[in-house]
Tab-separated table of N, CA and C in Angstrom:
chain	number	residue	atom	x	y	z
A	1	MET	N	28.591	1.314	-12.110
A	1	MET	CA	27.488	2.104	-12.280
A	1	MET	C	26.404	1.746	-11.147
A	2	ARG	N	25.722	2.762	-10.756
A	2	ARG	CA	24.770	2.592	-9.748
A	2	ARG	C	23.361	3.225	-10.266
A	3	ILE	N	22.323	2.608	-10.083
A	3	ILE	CA	20.962	3.178	-10.391
A	3	ILE	C	20.058	3.352	-9.259
A	4	THR	N	19.616	4.532	-9.202
A	4	THR	CA	18.601	4.847	-8.146
A	4	THR	C	17.334	5.222	-8.875
A	5	ILE	N	16.174	4.841	-8.121
A	5	ILE	CA	14.928	5.300	-8.660
A	5	ILE	C	14.207	6.040	-7.433
A	6	ASP	N	13.820	7.274	-7.781
A	6	ASP	CA	13.090	8.078	-6.676
A	6	ASP	C	11.686	7.722	-6.794
A	7	THR	N	11.245	6.776	-5.932
A	7	THR	CA	9.699	6.242	-6.047
A	7	THR	C	8.729	7.300	-5.574
A	8	GLY	N	9.176	8.371	-5.058
A	8	GLY	CA	8.212	9.324	-4.712
A	8	GLY	C	7.828	10.367	-5.874
A	9	VAL	N	8.752	10.210	-6.994
A	9	VAL	CA	8.617	11.145	-8.166
A	9	VAL	C	8.089	10.259	-9.376
A	10	CYS	N	8.281	8.909	-9.351
A	10	CYS	CA	7.908	8.168	-10.417
A	10	CYS	C	6.434	8.161	-10.661
A	11	ILE	N	6.025	8.295	-11.925
A	11	ILE	CA	4.551	8.367	-12.220
A	11	ILE	C	4.150	6.936	-12.931
A	12	GLY	N	5.060	6.139	-13.080
A	12	GLY	CA	4.705	4.847	-13.725
A	12	GLY	C	4.398	5.050	-15.249
A	13	SER	N	5.158	5.706	-15.924
A	13	SER	CA	5.046	5.862	-17.232
A	13	SER	C	5.575	4.567	-18.110
A	14	GLY	N	6.382	3.890	-17.509
A	14	GLY	CA	6.931	2.463	-18.013
A	14	GLY	C	7.799	2.659	-19.080
A	15	LEU	N	8.336	3.954	-19.380
A	15	LEU	CA	9.523	4.073	-20.540
A	15	LEU	C	10.655	3.458	-20.100
A	16	CYS	N	11.124	3.417	-18.892
A	16	CYS	CA	12.259	2.781	-18.491
A	16	CYS	C	12.243	1.199	-18.736
A	17	ALA	N	11.148	0.558	-18.527
A	17	ALA	CA	11.026	-0.814	-18.817
A	17	ALA	C	10.955	-1.112	-20.372
A	18	LEU	N	10.492	-0.221	-21.090
A	18	LEU	CA	10.352	-0.500	-22.367
A	18	LEU	C	11.728	-0.183	-23.151
A	19	THR	N	12.421	0.762	-22.541
A	19	THR	CA	13.859	1.118	-23.073
A	19	THR	C	14.904	0.037	-22.734
A	20	ALA	N	14.820	-0.298	-21.488
A	20	ALA	CA	15.939	-1.174	-20.942
A	20	ALA	C	15.245	-2.405	-20.364
A	21	PRO	N	14.504	-3.189	-20.919
A	21	PRO	CA	13.753	-4.254	-20.147
A	21	PRO	C	14.430	-5.278	-19.343
A	22	SER	N	15.971	-5.437	-19.731
A	22	SER	CA	16.812	-6.277	-18.933
A	22	SER	C	17.118	-5.820	-17.596
A	23	VAL	N	16.837	-4.527	-17.296
A	23	VAL	CA	17.227	-3.843	-16.102
A	23	VAL	C	16.018	-3.346	-15.333
A	24	PHE	N	15.001	-2.818	-15.910
A	24	PHE	CA	13.841	-2.315	-15.361
A	24	PHE	C	12.568	-2.901	-15.463
A	25	THR	N	11.625	-2.902	-14.461
A	25	THR	CA	10.406	-3.498	-14.527
A	25	THR	C	9.259	-2.597	-13.999
A	26	GLN	N	8.131	-3.028	-13.692
A	26	GLN	CA	7.233	-2.339	-13.013
A	26	GLN	C	6.749	-3.064	-11.830
A	27	ASP	N	6.586	-2.486	-10.692
A	27	ASP	CA	5.990	-3.212	-9.510
A	27	ASP	C	4.534	-3.436	-9.658
A	28	ASP	N	3.980	-4.068	-8.797
A	28	ASP	CA	2.502	-4.398	-8.680
A	28	ASP	C	1.680	-3.108	-8.874
A	29	ASP	N	2.099	-1.922	-8.472
A	29	ASP	CA	1.333	-0.585	-8.681
A	29	ASP	C	1.684	0.069	-9.801
A	30	GLY	N	2.646	-0.350	-10.673
A	30	GLY	CA	2.878	0.189	-11.968
A	30	GLY	C	4.037	1.008	-11.943
A	31	PHE	N	4.730	1.034	-10.809
A	31	PHE	CA	5.855	1.985	-10.709
A	31	PHE	C	7.320	1.381	-11.039
A	32	SER	N	8.062	2.145	-11.477
A	32	SER	CA	9.489	1.595	-11.912
A	32	SER	C	10.263	0.880	-10.704
A	33	ALA	N	10.806	-0.340	-11.187
A	33	ALA	CA	11.696	-1.002	-10.155
A	33	ALA	C	12.758	-1.676	-10.877
A	34	LEU	N	13.783	-1.942	-10.168
A	34	LEU	CA	14.944	-2.728	-10.940
A	34	LEU	C	14.785	-4.085	-10.669
A	35	LEU	N	15.069	-4.903	-11.712
A	35	LEU	CA	15.078	-6.258	-11.566
A	35	LEU	C	16.147	-6.777	-10.686
A	36	PRO	N	15.890	-7.854	-9.832
A	36	PRO	CA	16.761	-8.383	-8.942
A	36	PRO	C	18.167	-8.739	-9.592
A	37	GLY	N	19.178	-8.209	-8.871
A	37	GLY	CA	20.506	-8.390	-9.417
A	37	GLY	C	20.891	-7.354	-10.442
A	38	ARG	N	20.172	-6.478	-10.867
A	38	ARG	CA	20.492	-5.561	-11.913
A	38	ARG	C	20.604	-3.977	-11.326
A	39	GLU	N	20.940	-3.989	-10.024
A	39	GLU	CA	21.190	-2.664	-9.412
A	39	GLU	C	22.330	-2.026	-10.014
A	40	ASP	N	23.271	-2.740	-10.704
A	40	ASP	CA	24.486	-1.997	-11.316
A	40	ASP	C	24.239	-1.879	-12.627
A	41	GLY	N	22.984	-2.042	-13.266
A	41	GLY	CA	22.702	-1.916	-14.681
A	41	GLY	C	23.116	-3.165	-15.529
A	42	GLY	N	23.874	-4.191	-15.074
A	42	GLY	CA	24.279	-5.387	-15.739
A	42	GLY	C	24.872	-5.156	-16.985
A	43	GLY	N	25.568	-3.916	-17.221
A	43	GLY	CA	26.207	-3.799	-18.367
A	43	GLY	C	25.435	-3.208	-19.417
A	44	ASP	N	24.170	-3.068	-19.257
A	44	ASP	CA	23.247	-2.722	-20.409
A	44	ASP	C	23.368	-1.265	-20.946
A	45	PRO	N	23.774	-1.132	-22.121
A	45	PRO	CA	24.118	0.159	-22.594
A	45	PRO	C	22.793	1.086	-22.738
A	46	LEU	N	21.576	0.610	-22.483
A	46	LEU	CA	20.404	1.431	-22.577
A	46	LEU	C	19.911	1.869	-21.233
A	47	VAL	N	20.596	1.724	-20.230
A	47	VAL	CA	20.252	2.326	-18.961
A	47	VAL	C	20.257	3.716	-18.912
A	48	ARG	N	21.298	4.329	-19.504
A	48	ARG	CA	21.306	5.842	-19.546
A	48	ARG	C	20.152	6.423	-20.440
A	49	GLU	N	20.004	5.716	-21.483
A	49	GLU	CA	18.743	6.238	-22.440
A	49	GLU	C	17.505	6.124	-21.636
A	50	ALA	N	17.320	5.013	-20.843
A	50	ALA	CA	16.074	4.793	-19.922
A	50	ALA	C	15.969	5.904	-18.957
A	51	ALA	N	17.196	6.371	-18.416
A	51	ALA	CA	17.051	7.445	-17.453
A	51	ALA	C	16.711	8.851	-18.112
A	52	ARG	N	17.253	9.099	-19.228
A	52	ARG	CA	17.018	10.199	-20.225
A	52	ARG	C	15.455	10.305	-20.546
A	53	ALA	N	15.012	9.026	-20.826
A	53	ALA	CA	13.619	9.022	-21.230
A	53	ALA	C	12.519	9.114	-20.341
A	54	CYS	N	12.828	9.027	-19.093
A	54	CYS	CA	11.859	9.238	-17.890
A	54	CYS	C	11.252	10.639	-17.885
A	55	PRO	N	10.032	10.786	-18.082
A	55	PRO	CA	9.410	12.015	-18.269
A	55	PRO	C	9.502	12.932	-16.827
A	56	VAL	N	9.718	12.260	-15.730
A	56	VAL	CA	9.843	13.052	-14.515
A	56	VAL	C	11.308	12.960	-13.835
A	57	GLN	N	12.173	12.254	-14.672
A	57	GLN	CA	13.565	12.114	-14.273
A	57	GLN	C	13.750	11.616	-12.887
A	58	ALA	N	12.822	10.487	-12.666
A	58	ALA	CA	13.001	9.701	-11.335
A	58	ALA	C	14.268	8.796	-11.312
A	59	ILE	N	14.855	8.558	-12.413
A	59	ILE	CA	15.980	7.676	-12.423
A	59	ILE	C	17.356	8.366	-12.420
A	60	GLU	N	18.249	8.068	-11.493
A	60	GLU	CA	19.516	8.599	-11.483
A	60	GLU	C	20.594	7.496	-11.701
A	61	VAL	N	21.589	7.754	-12.699
A	61	VAL	CA	22.580	6.823	-12.850
A	61	VAL	C	23.946	7.536	-12.658
A	62	THR	N	24.564	6.748	-11.718
A	62	THR	CA	25.974	7.431	-11.356
A	62	THR	C	27.044	6.403	-11.418
A	63	GLU	N	28.186	6.728	-11.524
A	63	GLU	CA	29.389	5.998	-11.576
A	63	GLU	C	29.816	5.601	-10.235
A	64	ASP	N	30.285	4.413	-9.925
A	64	ASP	CA	30.750	3.976	-8.534
A	64	ASP	C	32.210	4.504	-8.471
């Protein structure tokens, strides 16, 4: 699995970090970011739910 965040679209709602806190965080400006070493989702089953929850659909989850 590969996770991509479109930082140009992200509005910093924080739903990703609330839904899958073991994968997502927010940077110093409040925008979505991946935790170091979690670029592949770390097997967290909530990654796809976090992508669906994003109000501007800035998160893309693809299979490798």
